[in-house]
Amino acid sequence: MSERIKIAVQKSGRLSENSLELLHRCGLQYARSESRLYCAGENMPVDILLVRDDDIPSMVRQGVCELGIVGENVLREQQCGEDDSAPVSELRGLDFGFCRLAIAAPRSITYAGSQSLQGKRIATSYPGILGRYLAERGIVAQVVRLAGAVEIAPSLGQADFICDLVSSGNTLQANDLRELEVVMESQAQLIATPRPLSAEKQAWVQRMQRRIDGVVRVKESKYIMLHAPRSAVAEISRLLPGSEMPTIVSLDGCDNKVAMHAVCRETVFWETLEALEDAGASAMLVLPVEKMLA
Ligand code: PRT
Ligand code: ZN
């Protein structure tokens, strides 16, 4: 193999650890040194480029890197400002880096839906996404562009509202702000270059994509075992999230109950287990799935 592919990953920030862990779980071995921007893959022709997240969409669009991992919020904001003749391919959500871009305001402000934003000043680091959102709703407001510390803009008198990323909501709370509406939901995305690739590079891009797909699907998947009254099998099958055909096993010496085993390909929440219990399920076990070939 003479040609190598590159994956752009955030150097140090909220997505770094999960991104590198994902690549590691795909079988990629590399030596990392804190100061280096380039980690050469030791067992595959796949290298990692560690950069600021804002640089990732353009690096992938221009073909400097064949693949990249970046927040949808960053990708969408940059797409607002560029001609979209050759956008990157968005291959899949990676199930980490969850956050939302939301409008918030000091608790004292009265708010009666989006129209309350009319004529107001809104501070944000996402002027592109916010501008589109307002235009789609026919709202004319003054977008105040800030590079950071958006949450203190109202108390400094720079803006009436803010539009910023939120995950736990603690930062809003600490600044006495109230979340009012969600502009977009976001998670980390795997993106690929729109540039044509040699067959050799294309094969490695597809291989990495398949492995990443497998790792993410397994992460979401759980193996569920439970006992169910025969009469409730149909209802319980319907409640099992993302499972196609549960295996039904008879229980020795028990005619009215069966054991059901299923792989659930979606997150199994406590609420799901409670709903299963209400439907008659008992002896429920939820196990992680290590590897899966589907
Ligand atoms: O240096 P570089 O440019 O690479 O990094 P950065 O500082 O621009 O980005 P970074 O590391 O802060 O975030 C990278 C990506 O993580 C973002 O683009 C989002 O896709 C995602 N992400 C997930 C978040 C958050 N959650 C998040 N909570 N990005 C930022 N935040 C901020 C939020 O705005 C608030 O100020 O973190 C603070 C804490 O949030 P709460 O709600 O939990 O209090
Ligand atoms: Zn950034």
Tab-separated table of C-alpha atoms and ligand atoms in Angstrom:
chain	number	residue	atom	x	y	z
A	1	MET	CA	0.000	0.000	0.000
A	2	SER	CA	1.611	3.230	-1.089
A	3	GLU	CA	-1.211	5.662	-0.483
A	4	ARG	CA	-2.478	6.714	2.937
A	5	ILE	CA	-5.667	8.430	4.052
A	6	LYS	CA	-6.022	11.120	6.725
A	7	ILE	CA	-8.753	11.675	9.302
A	8	ALA	CA	-9.158	15.166	10.790
A	9	VAL	CA	-9.979	15.124	14.499
A	10	GLN	CA	-10.286	17.946	17.051
A	11	LYS	CA	-6.895	18.423	18.755
A	12	SER	CA	-8.046	19.373	22.199
A	13	GLY	CA	-11.633	19.974	23.139
A	14	ARG	CA	-14.918	18.320	23.851
A	15	LEU	CA	-14.816	15.932	20.871
A	16	SER	CA	-11.145	14.877	21.081
A	17	GLU	CA	-11.281	12.009	23.523
A	18	ASN	CA	-14.382	10.354	22.061
A	19	SER	CA	-13.057	10.747	18.502
A	20	LEU	CA	-9.699	9.105	19.298
A	21	GLU	CA	-11.416	6.382	21.316
A	22	LEU	CA	-13.666	5.651	18.327
A	23	LEU	CA	-10.677	5.290	15.990
A	24	HIS	CA	-8.933	3.086	18.543
A	25	ARG	CA	-11.981	0.824	18.713
A	26	CYS	CA	-11.857	0.563	14.910
A	27	GLY	CA	-8.499	-1.160	15.399
A	28	LEU	CA	-6.282	1.817	14.535
A	29	GLN	CA	-3.022	1.902	16.493
A	30	TYR	CA	-0.966	5.085	16.657
A	31	ALA	CA	1.535	6.763	18.959
A	32	ARG	CA	0.284	10.049	20.333
A	33	SER	CA	2.498	12.853	21.531
A	34	GLU	CA	0.824	15.937	22.997
A	35	SER	CA	2.758	18.396	20.848
A	36	ARG	CA	2.358	16.637	17.495
A	37	LEU	CA	-0.417	17.472	15.065
A	38	TYR	CA	0.089	14.313	13.081
A	39	CYS	CA	-0.268	10.744	14.343
A	40	ALA	CA	0.801	8.094	11.870
A	41	GLY	CA	-1.260	4.906	11.945
A	42	GLU	CA	1.039	2.013	12.806
A	43	ASN	CA	-1.032	-0.901	11.581
A	44	MET	CA	-3.094	0.681	8.785
A	45	PRO	CA	-2.457	3.313	6.102
A	46	VAL	CA	-4.668	5.707	8.076
A	47	ASP	CA	-3.204	8.815	9.763
A	48	ILE	CA	-4.797	11.256	12.183
A	49	LEU	CA	-4.490	15.025	11.818
A	50	LEU	CA	-5.189	16.900	15.065
A	51	VAL	CA	-6.574	20.374	14.372
A	52	ARG	CA	-9.054	22.983	15.640
A	53	ASP	CA	-12.614	21.857	15.044
A	54	ASP	CA	-13.356	24.961	12.948
A	55	ASP	CA	-10.728	23.887	10.394
A	56	ILE	CA	-12.147	20.391	9.907
A	57	PRO	CA	-15.019	21.038	7.422
A	58	SER	CA	-12.837	22.985	4.976
A	59	MET	CA	-9.925	20.517	5.235
A	60	VAL	CA	-12.272	17.681	4.318
A	61	ARG	CA	-14.061	19.709	1.639
A	62	GLN	CA	-10.757	20.561	-0.022
A	63	GLY	CA	-9.510	16.985	0.202
A	64	VAL	CA	-6.600	17.730	2.588
A	65	CYS	CA	-8.181	14.972	4.700
A	66	GLU	CA	-10.427	12.255	3.316
A	67	LEU	CA	-12.473	11.907	6.517
A	68	GLY	CA	-13.225	14.132	9.506
A	69	ILE	CA	-15.101	14.152	12.796
A	70	VAL	CA	-16.834	17.418	13.664
A	71	GLY	CA	-19.922	18.780	15.428
A	72	GLU	CA	-22.937	19.277	13.155
A	73	ASN	CA	-23.192	22.823	14.557
A	74	VAL	CA	-19.743	23.761	13.188
A	75	LEU	CA	-20.456	22.082	9.850
A	76	ARG	CA	-23.834	23.783	9.398
A	77	GLU	CA	-22.470	27.217	10.365
A	78	GLN	CA	-19.701	26.982	7.795
A	79	GLN	CA	-22.139	25.759	5.150
A	80	CYS	CA	-24.205	28.916	5.746
A	81	GLY	CA	-21.265	31.016	4.665
A	82	GLU	CA	-19.946	29.097	1.678
A	83	ASP	CA	-21.203	28.161	-1.769
A	84	ASP	CA	-22.543	24.644	-1.427
A	85	SER	CA	-21.560	23.356	-4.855
A	86	ALA	CA	-19.373	20.595	-3.388
A	87	PRO	CA	-20.476	19.953	0.180
A	88	VAL	CA	-18.817	17.254	2.283
A	89	SER	CA	-20.701	13.954	2.554
A	90	GLU	CA	-22.255	13.503	5.978
A	91	LEU	CA	-21.815	9.798	6.588
A	92	ARG	CA	-23.332	9.327	10.019
A	93	GLY	CA	-23.956	10.708	13.499
A	94	LEU	CA	-21.445	9.276	15.962
A	95	ASP	CA	-23.548	9.190	19.126
A	96	PHE	CA	-21.411	11.615	21.134
A	97	GLY	CA	-20.921	15.389	21.408
A	98	PHE	CA	-24.649	15.894	21.894
A	99	CYS	CA	-25.728	19.496	22.389
A	100	ARG	CA	-28.278	21.975	21.106
A	101	LEU	CA	-28.040	25.492	19.788
A	102	ALA	CA	-30.679	27.336	21.781
A	103	ILE	CA	-32.041	30.816	22.320
A	104	ALA	CA	-31.985	31.981	25.923
A	105	ALA	CA	-32.588	35.184	27.837
A	106	PRO	CA	-32.427	36.613	31.353
A	107	ARG	CA	-35.285	35.255	33.471
A	108	SER	CA	-36.804	38.739	33.722
A	109	ILE	CA	-37.548	38.945	29.968
A	110	THR	CA	-41.121	38.161	28.926
A	111	TYR	CA	-41.283	35.727	26.075
A	112	ALA	CA	-44.283	34.609	24.030
A	113	GLY	CA	-42.726	32.581	21.215
A	114	SER	CA	-40.298	33.458	18.392
A	115	GLN	CA	-42.108	36.694	17.602
A	116	SER	CA	-40.780	38.123	20.878
A	117	LEU	CA	-37.365	38.214	19.148
A	118	GLN	CA	-38.648	40.795	16.655
A	119	GLY	CA	-36.423	43.904	16.666
A	120	LYS	CA	-34.244	42.582	19.497
A	121	ARG	CA	-30.456	42.078	19.774
A	122	ILE	CA	-29.310	38.435	19.871
A	123	ALA	CA	-25.667	37.601	20.695
A	124	THR	CA	-24.207	34.450	19.115
A	125	SER	CA	-21.125	32.733	17.666
A	126	TYR	CA	-23.468	31.131	15.104
A	127	PRO	CA	-24.648	34.105	12.995
A	128	GLY	CA	-25.192	31.946	9.899
A	129	ILE	CA	-27.501	29.351	11.489
A	130	LEU	CA	-29.310	31.965	13.562
A	131	GLY	CA	-29.734	34.280	10.549
A	132	ARG	CA	-31.406	31.476	8.558
A	133	TYR	CA	-33.587	30.491	11.480
A	134	LEU	CA	-34.850	34.052	11.899
A	135	ALA	CA	-35.343	34.592	8.159
A	136	GLU	CA	-37.422	31.384	7.889
A	137	ARG	CA	-39.750	32.805	10.551
A	138	GLY	CA	-39.879	36.296	9.088
A	139	ILE	CA	-38.192	37.770	12.160
A	140	VAL	CA	-36.023	40.843	11.784
A	141	ALA	CA	-33.552	41.074	14.656
A	142	GLN	CA	-30.041	42.376	15.163
A	143	VAL	CA	-27.547	39.507	15.279
A	144	VAL	CA	-24.580	40.475	17.486
A	145	ARG	CA	-21.618	38.312	16.472
A	146	LEU	CA	-19.360	37.267	19.384
A	147	ALA	CA	-16.449	34.828	19.321
A	148	GLY	CA	-16.976	33.627	22.892
A	149	ALA	CA	-18.404	34.436	26.337
A	150	VAL	CA	-21.819	34.761	24.739
A	151	GLU	CA	-23.610	33.928	27.969
A	152	ILE	CA	-22.498	37.157	29.653
A	153	ALA	CA	-23.627	39.429	26.780
A	154	PRO	CA	-27.041	40.265	28.329
A	155	SER	CA	-25.542	41.226	31.691
A	156	LEU	CA	-22.999	43.442	29.889
A	157	GLY	CA	-25.832	45.161	28.032
A	158	GLN	CA	-24.569	43.898	24.636
A	159	ALA	CA	-27.716	41.929	23.780
A	160	ASP	CA	-31.278	41.095	24.882
A	161	PHE	CA	-31.105	37.409	23.981
A	162	ILE	CA	-28.348	34.896	23.283
A	163	CYS	CA	-28.160	31.927	20.911
A	164	ASP	CA	-25.544	29.477	22.177
A	165	LEU	CA	-24.693	25.796	22.603
A	166	VAL	CA	-26.205	24.054	25.598
A	167	SER	CA	-25.704	20.548	26.895
A	168	SER	CA	-26.462	20.213	30.614
A	169	GLY	CA	-27.865	23.746	30.900
A	170	ASN	CA	-25.614	24.514	33.900
A	171	THR	CA	-23.906	27.446	32.190
A	172	LEU	CA	-27.251	29.085	31.411
A	173	GLN	CA	-28.369	28.550	34.960
A	174	ALA	CA	-25.140	29.937	36.410
A	175	ASN	CA	-25.700	33.118	34.381
A	176	ASP	CA	-29.359	33.357	35.374
A	177	LEU	CA	-30.537	32.694	31.817
A	178	ARG	CA	-33.618	30.713	30.748
A	179	GLU	CA	-33.646	28.451	27.671
A	180	LEU	CA	-36.477	29.487	25.360
A	181	GLU	CA	-36.267	27.562	22.089
A	182	VAL	CA	-34.016	25.110	20.303
A	183	VAL	CA	-32.605	26.301	16.974
A	184	MET	CA	-30.823	23.023	16.122
A	185	GLU	CA	-29.826	19.727	17.733
A	186	SER	CA	-26.263	18.574	17.186
A	187	GLN	CA	-23.915	15.623	17.655
A	188	ALA	CA	-20.510	14.670	16.260
A	189	GLN	CA	-20.663	13.678	12.575
A	190	LEU	CA	-18.396	11.586	10.397
A	191	ILE	CA	-17.803	13.519	7.180
A	192	ALA	CA	-16.044	12.561	3.940
A	193	THR	CA	-14.468	14.572	1.168
A	194	PRO	CA	-16.453	15.212	-2.017
A	195	ARG	CA	-13.165	15.073	-3.999
A	196	PRO	CA	-12.627	12.039	-6.242
A	197	LEU	CA	-10.238	9.488	-4.713
A	198	SER	CA	-8.001	6.778	-6.115
A	199	ALA	CA	-9.463	3.284	-5.871
A	200	GLU	CA	-6.945	2.444	-3.152
A	201	LYS	CA	-7.880	5.437	-0.984
A	202	GLN	CA	-11.584	4.928	-1.637
A	203	ALA	CA	-11.306	1.351	-0.393
A	204	TRP	CA	-9.749	2.527	2.894
A	205	VAL	CA	-12.335	5.266	3.340
A	206	GLN	CA	-15.079	2.653	2.925
A	207	ARG	CA	-13.340	0.254	5.252
A	208	MET	CA	-13.043	2.887	7.992
A	209	GLN	CA	-16.658	3.887	7.421
A	210	ARG	CA	-17.832	0.265	7.841
A	211	ARG	CA	-15.797	-0.173	11.025
A	212	ILE	CA	-17.005	3.117	12.511
A	213	ASP	CA	-20.544	2.063	11.627
A	214	GLY	CA	-20.025	-1.224	13.469
A	215	VAL	CA	-18.533	0.435	16.553
A	216	VAL	CA	-21.357	2.982	16.846
A	217	ARG	CA	-24.086	0.368	16.290
A	218	VAL	CA	-22.624	-1.952	18.906
A	219	LYS	CA	-22.403	0.924	21.371
A	220	GLU	CA	-26.129	1.523	21.050
A	221	SER	CA	-26.996	-2.186	21.060
A	222	LYS	CA	-28.022	-4.204	24.067
A	223	TYR	CA	-28.975	-7.839	24.484
A	224	ILE	CA	-32.200	-8.169	26.472
A	225	MET	CA	-33.462	-11.319	28.161
A	226	LEU	CA	-36.778	-11.451	29.964
A	227	HIS	CA	-39.673	-13.669	30.933
A	228	ALA	CA	-43.072	-12.879	29.451
A	229	PRO	CA	-46.605	-14.236	29.760
A	230	ARG	CA	-47.440	-15.967	26.435
A	231	SER	CA	-50.411	-13.644	26.056
A	232	ALA	CA	-48.130	-10.571	26.184
A	233	VAL	CA	-45.476	-11.673	23.642
A	234	ALA	CA	-46.825	-9.504	20.816
A	235	GLU	CA	-47.084	-6.399	22.997
A	236	ILE	CA	-43.618	-6.926	24.507
A	237	SER	CA	-42.070	-7.470	21.037
A	238	ARG	CA	-43.546	-4.143	19.998
A	239	LEU	CA	-41.993	-2.401	23.014
A	240	LEU	CA	-38.448	-3.761	22.495
A	241	PRO	CA	-36.593	-0.824	20.892
A	242	GLY	CA	-35.117	-1.482	17.459
A	243	SER	CA	-35.325	-5.267	17.631
A	244	GLU	CA	-36.658	-7.234	14.690
A	245	MET	CA	-37.329	-10.855	15.679
A	246	PRO	CA	-36.997	-11.793	19.340
A	247	THR	CA	-36.096	-15.414	20.032
A	248	ILE	CA	-38.846	-17.139	22.025
A	249	VAL	CA	-37.755	-19.997	24.289
A	250	SER	CA	-40.142	-22.151	26.305
A	251	LEU	CA	-39.557	-22.434	30.047
A	252	ASP	CA	-39.377	-25.879	31.589
A	253	GLY	CA	-42.496	-26.723	33.562
A	254	CYS	CA	-44.169	-23.403	32.853
A	255	ASP	CA	-46.811	-23.321	30.146
A	256	ASN	CA	-48.077	-19.786	30.427
A	257	LYS	CA	-44.669	-18.051	30.329
A	258	VAL	CA	-41.782	-17.938	27.826
A	259	ALA	CA	-38.281	-16.458	27.793
A	260	MET	CA	-37.642	-13.778	25.163
A	261	HIS	CA	-34.155	-12.818	23.931
A	262	ALA	CA	-33.589	-9.856	21.639
A	263	VAL	CA	-30.845	-7.573	20.373
A	264	CYS	CA	-32.060	-3.997	20.707
A	265	ARG	CA	-30.291	-1.640	18.339
A	266	GLU	CA	-31.453	1.493	20.097
A	267	THR	CA	-30.750	2.828	23.562
A	268	VAL	CA	-32.660	0.935	26.233
A	269	PHE	CA	-33.892	3.520	28.730
A	270	TRP	CA	-35.230	2.873	32.229
A	271	GLU	CA	-38.603	4.029	30.882
A	272	THR	CA	-38.510	1.199	28.328
A	273	LEU	CA	-37.892	-1.365	31.066
A	274	GLU	CA	-40.732	0.087	33.102
A	275	ALA	CA	-43.064	-0.118	30.096
A	276	LEU	CA	-42.001	-3.761	29.559
A	277	GLU	CA	-42.683	-4.487	33.217
A	278	ASP	CA	-46.138	-2.900	32.934
A	279	ALA	CA	-46.803	-5.175	29.941
A	280	GLY	CA	-46.054	-8.233	32.106
A	281	ALA	CA	-42.309	-8.792	31.609
A	282	SER	CA	-40.254	-10.076	34.558
A	283	ALA	CA	-36.672	-11.282	35.245
A	284	MET	CA	-35.261	-8.680	32.832
A	285	LEU	CA	-31.542	-8.633	32.061
A	286	VAL	CA	-29.864	-6.040	29.813
A	287	LEU	CA	-26.344	-6.948	28.605
A	288	PRO	CA	-23.800	-5.021	26.510
A	289	VAL	CA	-22.932	-6.370	23.052
A	290	GLU	CA	-19.193	-6.746	22.411
A	291	LYS	CA	-19.085	-7.235	18.624
A	292	MET	CA	-21.740	-7.808	16.018
A	293	LEU	CA	-21.729	-8.969	12.412
A	294	ALA	CA	-25.025	-8.270	10.753
B	1	PRT	O1	-10.233	24.778	20.052
B	1	PRT	P1	-11.356	24.364	19.174
B	1	PRT	O2	-11.807	25.443	18.221
B	1	PRT	O3	-11.077	23.059	18.497
B	1	PRT	O4	-12.584	24.027	20.162
B	1	PRT	P2	-13.887	24.873	20.553
B	1	PRT	O5	-13.578	25.603	21.818
B	1	PRT	O6	-14.414	25.638	19.394
B	1	PRT	O7	-14.944	23.695	20.790
B	1	PRT	P3	-15.288	22.821	22.082
B	1	PRT	O8	-14.195	21.851	22.362
B	1	PRT	O9	-15.802	23.672	23.201
B	1	PRT	O10	-16.559	22.037	21.498
B	1	PRT	C1	-16.434	21.188	20.400
B	1	PRT	C2	-17.825	20.702	20.007
B	1	PRT	O11	-18.398	19.976	21.100
B	1	PRT	C3	-18.861	21.769	19.720
B	1	PRT	O12	-18.734	22.321	18.422
B	1	PRT	C4	-20.148	20.983	19.859
B	1	PRT	O13	-20.414	20.256	18.670
B	1	PRT	C5	-19.820	19.984	20.958
B	1	PRT	N1	-20.416	20.307	22.281
B	1	PRT	C6	-21.134	19.423	23.024
B	1	PRT	C7	-20.345	21.453	22.971
B	1	PRT	C8	-21.033	21.263	24.177
B	1	PRT	N2	-21.527	19.996	24.164
B	1	PRT	C9	-21.109	22.330	25.143
B	1	PRT	N3	-21.716	22.166	26.198
B	1	PRT	N4	-19.713	22.620	22.714
B	1	PRT	C10	-19.771	23.617	23.639
B	1	PRT	N5	-20.449	23.509	24.819
B	1	PRT	C11	-20.393	24.685	25.751
B	1	PRT	C12	-21.706	25.406	26.023
B	1	PRT	O14	-21.904	26.415	25.076
B	1	PRT	C13	-21.454	25.997	27.410
B	1	PRT	O15	-20.777	27.238	27.302
B	1	PRT	O16	-19.971	24.227	27.000
B	1	PRT	C14	-20.480	25.011	28.056
B	1	PRT	C15	-21.096	24.084	29.062
B	1	PRT	O17	-22.385	23.673	28.643
B	1	PRT	P4	-23.504	23.258	29.680
B	1	PRT	O18	-24.853	23.467	29.019
B	1	PRT	O19	-23.276	21.801	29.979
B	1	PRT	O20	-23.328	24.102	30.900
B	2	ZN	ZN	-13.715	25.797	17.572
